[in-house]
PDB file of C-alpha atoms in Angstrom:
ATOM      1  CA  UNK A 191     -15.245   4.666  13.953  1.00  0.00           C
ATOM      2  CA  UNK A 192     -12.204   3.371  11.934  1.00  0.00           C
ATOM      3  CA  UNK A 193     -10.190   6.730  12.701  1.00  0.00           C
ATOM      4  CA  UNK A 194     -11.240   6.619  16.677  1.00  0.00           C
ATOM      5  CA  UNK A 195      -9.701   3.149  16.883  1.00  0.00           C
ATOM      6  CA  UNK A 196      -6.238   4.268  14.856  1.00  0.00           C
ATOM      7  CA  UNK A 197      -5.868   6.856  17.640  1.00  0.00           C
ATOM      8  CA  UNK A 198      -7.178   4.449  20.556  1.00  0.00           C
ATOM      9  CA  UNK A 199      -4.474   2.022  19.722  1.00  0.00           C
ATOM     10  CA  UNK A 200      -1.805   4.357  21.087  1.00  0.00           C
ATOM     11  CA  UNK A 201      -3.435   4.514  24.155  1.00  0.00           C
ATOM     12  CA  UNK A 202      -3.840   0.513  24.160  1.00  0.00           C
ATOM     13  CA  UNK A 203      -0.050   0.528  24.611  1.00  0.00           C
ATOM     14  CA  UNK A 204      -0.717   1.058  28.145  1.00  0.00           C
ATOM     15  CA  UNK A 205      -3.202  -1.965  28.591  1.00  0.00           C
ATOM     16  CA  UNK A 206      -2.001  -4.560  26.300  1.00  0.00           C
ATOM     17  CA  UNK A 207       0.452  -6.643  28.335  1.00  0.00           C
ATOM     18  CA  UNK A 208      -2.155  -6.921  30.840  1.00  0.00           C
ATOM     19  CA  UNK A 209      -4.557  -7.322  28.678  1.00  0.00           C
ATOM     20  CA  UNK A 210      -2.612 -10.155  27.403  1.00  0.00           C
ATOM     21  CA  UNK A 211      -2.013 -11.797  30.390  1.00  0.00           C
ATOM     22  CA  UNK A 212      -5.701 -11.556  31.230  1.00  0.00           C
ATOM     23  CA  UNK A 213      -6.823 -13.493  28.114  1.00  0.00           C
ATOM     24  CA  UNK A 214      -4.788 -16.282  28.511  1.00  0.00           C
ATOM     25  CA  UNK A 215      -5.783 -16.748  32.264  1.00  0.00           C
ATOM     26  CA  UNK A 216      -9.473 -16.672  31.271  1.00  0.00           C
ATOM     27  CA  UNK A 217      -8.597 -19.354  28.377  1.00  0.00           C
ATOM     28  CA  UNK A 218      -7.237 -21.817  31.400  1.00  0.00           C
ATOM     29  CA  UNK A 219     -10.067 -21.234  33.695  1.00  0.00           C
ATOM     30  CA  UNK A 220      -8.680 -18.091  35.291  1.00  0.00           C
ATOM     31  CA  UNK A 221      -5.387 -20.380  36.597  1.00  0.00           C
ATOM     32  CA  UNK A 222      -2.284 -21.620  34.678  1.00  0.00           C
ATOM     33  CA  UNK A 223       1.039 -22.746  35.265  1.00  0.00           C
ATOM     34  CA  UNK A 224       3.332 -19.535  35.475  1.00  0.00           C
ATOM     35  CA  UNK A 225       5.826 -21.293  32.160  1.00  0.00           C
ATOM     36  CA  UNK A 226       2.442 -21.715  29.819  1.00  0.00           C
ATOM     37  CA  UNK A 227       1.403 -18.054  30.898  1.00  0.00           C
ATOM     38  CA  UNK A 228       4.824 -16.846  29.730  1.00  0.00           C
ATOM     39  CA  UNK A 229       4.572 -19.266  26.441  1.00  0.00           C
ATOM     40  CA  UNK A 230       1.279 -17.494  25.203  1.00  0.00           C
ATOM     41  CA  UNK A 231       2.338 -13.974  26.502  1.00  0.00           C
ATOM     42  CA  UNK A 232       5.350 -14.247  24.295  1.00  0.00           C
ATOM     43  CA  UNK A 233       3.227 -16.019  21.258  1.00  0.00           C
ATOM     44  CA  UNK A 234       0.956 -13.007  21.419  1.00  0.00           C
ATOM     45  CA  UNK A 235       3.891 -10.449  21.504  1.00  0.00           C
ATOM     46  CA  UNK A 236       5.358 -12.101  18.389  1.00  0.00           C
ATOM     47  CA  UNK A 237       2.106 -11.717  17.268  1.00  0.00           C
ATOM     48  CA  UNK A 238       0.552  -8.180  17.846  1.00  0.00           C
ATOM     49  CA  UNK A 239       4.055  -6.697  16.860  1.00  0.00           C
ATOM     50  CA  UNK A 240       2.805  -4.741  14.226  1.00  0.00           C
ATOM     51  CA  UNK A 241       0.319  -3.138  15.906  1.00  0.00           C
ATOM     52  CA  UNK A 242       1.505  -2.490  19.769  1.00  0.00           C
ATOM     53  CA  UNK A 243       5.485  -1.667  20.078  1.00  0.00           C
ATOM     54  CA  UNK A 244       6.596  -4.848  21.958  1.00  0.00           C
ATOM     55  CA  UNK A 245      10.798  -3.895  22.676  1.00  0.00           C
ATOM     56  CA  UNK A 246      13.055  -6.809  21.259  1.00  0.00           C
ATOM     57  CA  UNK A 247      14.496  -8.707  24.135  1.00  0.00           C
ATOM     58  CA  UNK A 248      12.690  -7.544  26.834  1.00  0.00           C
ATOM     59  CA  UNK A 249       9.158 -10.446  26.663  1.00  0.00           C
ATOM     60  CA  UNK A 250      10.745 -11.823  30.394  1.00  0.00           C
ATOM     61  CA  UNK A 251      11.610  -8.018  31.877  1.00  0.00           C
ATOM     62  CA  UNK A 252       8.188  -7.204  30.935  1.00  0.00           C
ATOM     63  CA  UNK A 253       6.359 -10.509  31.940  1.00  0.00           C
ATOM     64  CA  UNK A 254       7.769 -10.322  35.192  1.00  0.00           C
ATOM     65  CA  UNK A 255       6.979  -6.299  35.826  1.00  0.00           C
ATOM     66  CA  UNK A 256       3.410  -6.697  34.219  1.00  0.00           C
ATOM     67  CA  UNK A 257       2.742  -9.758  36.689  1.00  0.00           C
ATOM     68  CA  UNK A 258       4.180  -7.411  39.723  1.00  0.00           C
ATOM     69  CA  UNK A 259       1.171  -4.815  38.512  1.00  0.00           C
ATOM     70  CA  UNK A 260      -1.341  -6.939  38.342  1.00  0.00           C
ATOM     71  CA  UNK A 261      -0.361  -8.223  41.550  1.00  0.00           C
ATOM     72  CA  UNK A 262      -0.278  -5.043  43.424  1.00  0.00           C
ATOM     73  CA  UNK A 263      -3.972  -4.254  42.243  1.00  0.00           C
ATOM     74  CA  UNK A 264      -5.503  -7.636  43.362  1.00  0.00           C
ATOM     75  CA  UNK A 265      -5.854  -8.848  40.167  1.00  0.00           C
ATOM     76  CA  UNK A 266      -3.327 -12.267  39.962  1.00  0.00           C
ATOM     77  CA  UNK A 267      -1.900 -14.405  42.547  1.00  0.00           C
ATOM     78  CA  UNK A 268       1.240 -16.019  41.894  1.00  0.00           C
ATOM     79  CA  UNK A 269       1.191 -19.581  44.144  1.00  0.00           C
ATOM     80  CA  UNK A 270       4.632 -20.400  44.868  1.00  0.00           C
ATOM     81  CA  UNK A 271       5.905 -19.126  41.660  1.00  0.00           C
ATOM     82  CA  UNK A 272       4.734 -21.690  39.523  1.00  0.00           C
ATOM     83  CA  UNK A 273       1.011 -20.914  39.296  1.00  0.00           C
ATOM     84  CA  UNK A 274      -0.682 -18.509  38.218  1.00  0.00           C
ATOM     85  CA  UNK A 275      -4.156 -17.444  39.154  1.00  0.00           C
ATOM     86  CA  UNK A 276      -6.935 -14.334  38.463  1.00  0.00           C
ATOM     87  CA  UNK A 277      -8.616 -12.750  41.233  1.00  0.00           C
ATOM     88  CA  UNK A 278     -12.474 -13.630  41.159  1.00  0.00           C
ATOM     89  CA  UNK A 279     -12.798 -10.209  42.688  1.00  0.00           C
ATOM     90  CA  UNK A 280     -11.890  -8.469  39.230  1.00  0.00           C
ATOM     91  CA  UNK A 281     -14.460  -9.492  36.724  1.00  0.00           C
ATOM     92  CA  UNK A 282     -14.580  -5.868  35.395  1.00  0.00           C
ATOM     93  CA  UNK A 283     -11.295  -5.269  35.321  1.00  0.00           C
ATOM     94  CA  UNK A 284     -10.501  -8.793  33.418  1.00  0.00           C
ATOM     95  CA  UNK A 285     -13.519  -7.884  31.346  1.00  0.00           C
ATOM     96  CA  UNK A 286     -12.084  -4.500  29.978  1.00  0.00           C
ATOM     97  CA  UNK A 287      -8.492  -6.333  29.294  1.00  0.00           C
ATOM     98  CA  UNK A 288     -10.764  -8.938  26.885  1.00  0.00           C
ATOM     99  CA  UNK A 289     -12.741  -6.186  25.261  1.00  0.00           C
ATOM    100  CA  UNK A 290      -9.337  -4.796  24.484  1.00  0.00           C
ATOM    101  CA  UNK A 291      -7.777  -8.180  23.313  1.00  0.00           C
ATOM    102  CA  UNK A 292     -10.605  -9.332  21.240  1.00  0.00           C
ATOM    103  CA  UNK A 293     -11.087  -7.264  18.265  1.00  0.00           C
ATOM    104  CA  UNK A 294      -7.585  -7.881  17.387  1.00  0.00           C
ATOM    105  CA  UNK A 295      -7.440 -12.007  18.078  1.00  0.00           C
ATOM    106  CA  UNK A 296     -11.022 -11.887  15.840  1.00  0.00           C
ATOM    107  CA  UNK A 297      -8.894 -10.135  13.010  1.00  0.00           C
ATOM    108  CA  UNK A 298      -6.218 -12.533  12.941  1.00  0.00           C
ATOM    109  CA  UNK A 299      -7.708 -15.724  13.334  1.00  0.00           C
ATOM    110  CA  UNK A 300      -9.772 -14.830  10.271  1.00  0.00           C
ATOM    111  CA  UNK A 301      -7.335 -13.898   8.439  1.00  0.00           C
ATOM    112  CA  UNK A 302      -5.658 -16.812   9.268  1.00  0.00           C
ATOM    113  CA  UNK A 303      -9.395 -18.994   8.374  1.00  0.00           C
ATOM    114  CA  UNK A 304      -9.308 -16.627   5.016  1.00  0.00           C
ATOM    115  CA  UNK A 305      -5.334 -17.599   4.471  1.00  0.00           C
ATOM    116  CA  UNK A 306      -6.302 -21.812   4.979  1.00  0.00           C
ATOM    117  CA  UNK A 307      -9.473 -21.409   2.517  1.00  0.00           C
ATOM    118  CA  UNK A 308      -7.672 -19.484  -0.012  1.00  0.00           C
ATOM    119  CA  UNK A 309      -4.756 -22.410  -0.609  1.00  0.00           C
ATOM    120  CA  UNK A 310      -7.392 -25.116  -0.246  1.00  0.00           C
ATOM    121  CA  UNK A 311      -9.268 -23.958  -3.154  1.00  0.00           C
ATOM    122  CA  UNK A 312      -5.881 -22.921  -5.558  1.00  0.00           C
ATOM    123  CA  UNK A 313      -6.333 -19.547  -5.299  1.00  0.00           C
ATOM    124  CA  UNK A 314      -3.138 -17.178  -5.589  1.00  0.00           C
ATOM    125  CA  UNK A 315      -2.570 -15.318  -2.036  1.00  0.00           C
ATOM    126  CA  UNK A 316      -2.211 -11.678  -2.096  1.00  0.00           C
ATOM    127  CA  UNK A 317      -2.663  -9.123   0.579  1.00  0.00           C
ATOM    128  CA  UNK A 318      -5.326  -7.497  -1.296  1.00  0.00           C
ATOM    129  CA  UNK A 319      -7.183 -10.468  -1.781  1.00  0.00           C
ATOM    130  CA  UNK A 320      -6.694 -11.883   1.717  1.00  0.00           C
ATOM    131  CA  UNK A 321      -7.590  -8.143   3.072  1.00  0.00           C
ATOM    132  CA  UNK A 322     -10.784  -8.245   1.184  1.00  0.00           C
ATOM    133  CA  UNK A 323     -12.295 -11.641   1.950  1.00  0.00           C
ATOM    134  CA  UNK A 324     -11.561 -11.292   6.024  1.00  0.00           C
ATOM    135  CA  UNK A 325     -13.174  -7.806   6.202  1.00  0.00           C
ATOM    136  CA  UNK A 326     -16.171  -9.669   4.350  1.00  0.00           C
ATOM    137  CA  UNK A 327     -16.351 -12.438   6.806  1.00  0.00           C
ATOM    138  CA  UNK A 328     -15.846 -10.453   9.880  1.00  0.00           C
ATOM    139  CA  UNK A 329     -19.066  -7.771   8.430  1.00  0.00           C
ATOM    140  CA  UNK A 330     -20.877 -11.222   8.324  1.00  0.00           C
ATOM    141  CA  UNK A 331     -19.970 -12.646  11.502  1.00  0.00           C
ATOM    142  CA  UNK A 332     -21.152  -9.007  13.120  1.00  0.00           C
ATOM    143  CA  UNK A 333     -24.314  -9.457  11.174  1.00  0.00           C
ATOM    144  CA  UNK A 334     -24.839 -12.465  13.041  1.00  0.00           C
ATOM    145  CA  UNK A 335     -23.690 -11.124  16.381  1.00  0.00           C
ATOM    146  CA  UNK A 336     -20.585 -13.983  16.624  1.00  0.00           C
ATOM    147  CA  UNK A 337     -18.366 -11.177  17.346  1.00  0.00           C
ATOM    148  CA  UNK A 338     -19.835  -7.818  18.940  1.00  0.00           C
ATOM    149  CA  UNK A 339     -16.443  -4.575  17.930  1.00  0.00           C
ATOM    150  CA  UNK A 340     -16.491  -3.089  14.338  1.00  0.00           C
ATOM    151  CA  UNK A 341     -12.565  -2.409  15.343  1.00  0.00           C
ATOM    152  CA  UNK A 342     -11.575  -5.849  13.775  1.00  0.00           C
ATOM    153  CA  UNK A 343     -12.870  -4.587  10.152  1.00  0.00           C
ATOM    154  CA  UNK A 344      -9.585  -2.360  10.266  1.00  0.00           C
ATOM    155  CA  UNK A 345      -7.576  -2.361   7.026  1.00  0.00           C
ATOM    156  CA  UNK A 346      -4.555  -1.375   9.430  1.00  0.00           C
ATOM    157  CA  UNK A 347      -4.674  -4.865  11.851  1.00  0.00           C
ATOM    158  CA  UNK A 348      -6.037  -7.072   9.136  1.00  0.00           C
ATOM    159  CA  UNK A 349      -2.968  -6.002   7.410  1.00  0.00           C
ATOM    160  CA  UNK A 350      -0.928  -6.148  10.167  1.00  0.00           C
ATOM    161  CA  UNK A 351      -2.053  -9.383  10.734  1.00  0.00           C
ATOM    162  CA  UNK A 352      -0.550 -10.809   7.246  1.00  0.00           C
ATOM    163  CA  UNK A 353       2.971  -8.841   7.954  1.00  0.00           C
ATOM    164  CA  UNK A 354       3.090 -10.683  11.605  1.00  0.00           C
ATOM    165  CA  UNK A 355       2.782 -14.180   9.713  1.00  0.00           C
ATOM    166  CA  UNK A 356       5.282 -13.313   7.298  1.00  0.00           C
ATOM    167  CA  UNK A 357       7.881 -12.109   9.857  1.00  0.00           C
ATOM    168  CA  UNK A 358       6.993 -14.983  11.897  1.00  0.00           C
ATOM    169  CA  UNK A 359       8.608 -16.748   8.472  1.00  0.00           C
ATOM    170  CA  UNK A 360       4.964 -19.015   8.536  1.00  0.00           C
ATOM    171  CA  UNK A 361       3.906 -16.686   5.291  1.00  0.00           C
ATOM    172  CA  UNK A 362       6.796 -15.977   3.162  1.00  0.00           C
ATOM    173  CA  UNK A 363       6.854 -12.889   0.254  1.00  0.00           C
ATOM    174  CA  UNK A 364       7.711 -13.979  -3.593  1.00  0.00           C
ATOM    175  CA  UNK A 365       6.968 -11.280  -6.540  1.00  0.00           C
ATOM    176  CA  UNK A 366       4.021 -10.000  -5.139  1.00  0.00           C
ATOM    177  CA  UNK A 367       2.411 -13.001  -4.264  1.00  0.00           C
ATOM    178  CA  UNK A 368       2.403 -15.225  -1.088  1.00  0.00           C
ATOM    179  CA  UNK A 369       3.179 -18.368  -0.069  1.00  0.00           C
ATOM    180  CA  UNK A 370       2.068 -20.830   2.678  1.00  0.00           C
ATOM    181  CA  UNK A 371       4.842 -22.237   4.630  1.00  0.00           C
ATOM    182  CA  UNK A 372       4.123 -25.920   5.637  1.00  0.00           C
ATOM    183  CA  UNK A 373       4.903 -24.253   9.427  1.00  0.00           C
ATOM    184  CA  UNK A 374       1.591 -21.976   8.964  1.00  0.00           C
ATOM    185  CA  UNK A 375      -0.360 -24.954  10.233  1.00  0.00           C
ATOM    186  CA  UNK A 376       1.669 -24.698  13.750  1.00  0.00           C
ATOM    187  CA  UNK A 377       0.424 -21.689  15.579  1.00  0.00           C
ATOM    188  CA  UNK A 378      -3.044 -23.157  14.823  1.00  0.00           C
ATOM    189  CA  UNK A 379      -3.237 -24.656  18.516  1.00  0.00           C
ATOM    190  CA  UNK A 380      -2.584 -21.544  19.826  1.00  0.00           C
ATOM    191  CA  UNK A 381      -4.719 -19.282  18.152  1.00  0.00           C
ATOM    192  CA  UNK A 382      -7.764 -21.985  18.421  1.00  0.00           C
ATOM    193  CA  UNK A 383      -7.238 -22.140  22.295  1.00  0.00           C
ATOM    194  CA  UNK A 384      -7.093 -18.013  22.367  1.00  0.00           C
ATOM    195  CA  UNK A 385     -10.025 -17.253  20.212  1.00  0.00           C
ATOM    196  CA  UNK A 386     -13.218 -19.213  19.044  1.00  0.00           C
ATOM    197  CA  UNK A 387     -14.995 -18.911  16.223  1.00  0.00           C
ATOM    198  CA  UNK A 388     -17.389 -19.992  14.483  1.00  0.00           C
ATOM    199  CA  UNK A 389     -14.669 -21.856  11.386  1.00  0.00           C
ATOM    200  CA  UNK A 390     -18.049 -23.273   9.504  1.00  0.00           C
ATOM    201  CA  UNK A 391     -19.586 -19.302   9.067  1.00  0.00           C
ATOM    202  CA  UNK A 392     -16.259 -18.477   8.209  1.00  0.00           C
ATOM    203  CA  UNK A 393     -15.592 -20.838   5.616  1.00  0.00           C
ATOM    204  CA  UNK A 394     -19.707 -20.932   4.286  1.00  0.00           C
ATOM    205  CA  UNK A 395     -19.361 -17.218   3.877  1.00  0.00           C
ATOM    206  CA  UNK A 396     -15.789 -17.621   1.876  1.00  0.00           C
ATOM    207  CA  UNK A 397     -17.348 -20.310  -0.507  1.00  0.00           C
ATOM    208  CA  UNK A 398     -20.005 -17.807  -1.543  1.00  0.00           C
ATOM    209  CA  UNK A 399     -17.797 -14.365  -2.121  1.00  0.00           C
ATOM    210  CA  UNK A 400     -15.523 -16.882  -4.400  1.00  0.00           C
ATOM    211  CA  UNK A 401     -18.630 -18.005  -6.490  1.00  0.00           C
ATOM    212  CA  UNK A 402     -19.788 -14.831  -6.823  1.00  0.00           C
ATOM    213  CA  UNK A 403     -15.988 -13.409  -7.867  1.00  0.00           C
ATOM    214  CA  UNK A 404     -15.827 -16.011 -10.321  1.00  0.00           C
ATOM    215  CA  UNK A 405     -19.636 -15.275 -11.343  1.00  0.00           C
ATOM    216  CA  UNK A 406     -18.672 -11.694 -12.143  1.00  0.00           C
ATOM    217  CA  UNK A 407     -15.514 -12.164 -13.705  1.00  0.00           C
ATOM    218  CA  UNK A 408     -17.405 -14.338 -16.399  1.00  0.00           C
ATOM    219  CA  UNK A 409     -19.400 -11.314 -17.352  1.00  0.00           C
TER     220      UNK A 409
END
């Protein structure tokens, strides 16, 4: 399943700016103003850079163009250029563009759950340990059917994930180790208004892999 998915991604490259564009509509109730739309479409390209090639300077080029595509296939209205709005005659083909999208926003908002918990309760941040904790939330949160694609256990995008907030300067890299920027706390908003999840499973589930690390280690 994991070595499907590294090989699927290359063919996501063709979907993801629409895919993109599709999940923030569905966030604002299939209809947004045309500036927000661009404001999340470039949020997410910051974000998924590690694991879709995004090329640098080119977010409004390829705003504009994806909007244009979307448009030709009945799938967005623009209202005189300032709004925004899905086609309710698409539900399949805005349901695809999620199923794309979400196995990759339910990686990084745990990790970025995993990231918060880890700092509240003094632990020291590494990549391993941050790696290890989010694939052992997101097995629970399958377990309990919260999120439905085994994709978001990969070690590639949960790793990813880490690198985006550290080139997004939010994480930042010192002998090994990481650090929390006081800015981490910003894209919060965003990522809360993309994705939901359940934070109290999350953080439950993180409380009793800690005890049961510490448990061991006193062995």
């Amino acid at each position: 399943m994991m070595l499907l998915s590294h090989y699927s991604n290359q063919l996501l490259h063709l979907v993801v700016r629409p895919a993109i564009i599709a999940v923030v509509l569905i966030q604002f109730n299939y209809a947004c103003e045309k500036s927000v739309l661009y404001d999340y479409y470039t949020f997410l390209e910051g974000l998924l850079s590690h694991d879709f090639i995004f090329e640098p300077g080119e977010s409004d080029f390829a705003f504009k163009q994806t909007l244009l595509h979307l448009e030709s296939m009945n799938a967005v209205v623009s209202c005189n250029n300032e709004w925004v709005e899905a086609s309710r005659g698409n539900e399949y083909l805005f349901k695809y563009l999620i199923c794309v999208m979400d196995p990759f926003l339910v990686a990084y908002k745990v990790v970025y759950n995993v990231i918060l918990h880890i700092v509240s309760v003094g632990l020291t941040l590494t990549v391993r340990l941050i790696v290890q904790y989010a694939q052992a939330c997101i097995e629970e949160l399958l377990l309990k059917e919260c999120v439905t694609s085994f994709v978001s256990l990969s070690l590639d995008t949960l790793n990813n994930a880490v690198m985006a907030f550290v080139q997004m300067k939010i994480l930042e890299k010192d002998n090994g180790t990481l650090i929390m920027n006081p800015a981490f706390y910003s894209i919060a908003d965003n990522l809360d208004k993309l994705i939901w999840l359940p934070d109290k499973t999350i953080k439950d589930h993180l409380n009793c892999i800690i005890i049961d690390s510490q448990a061991k280690a006193k062995l």
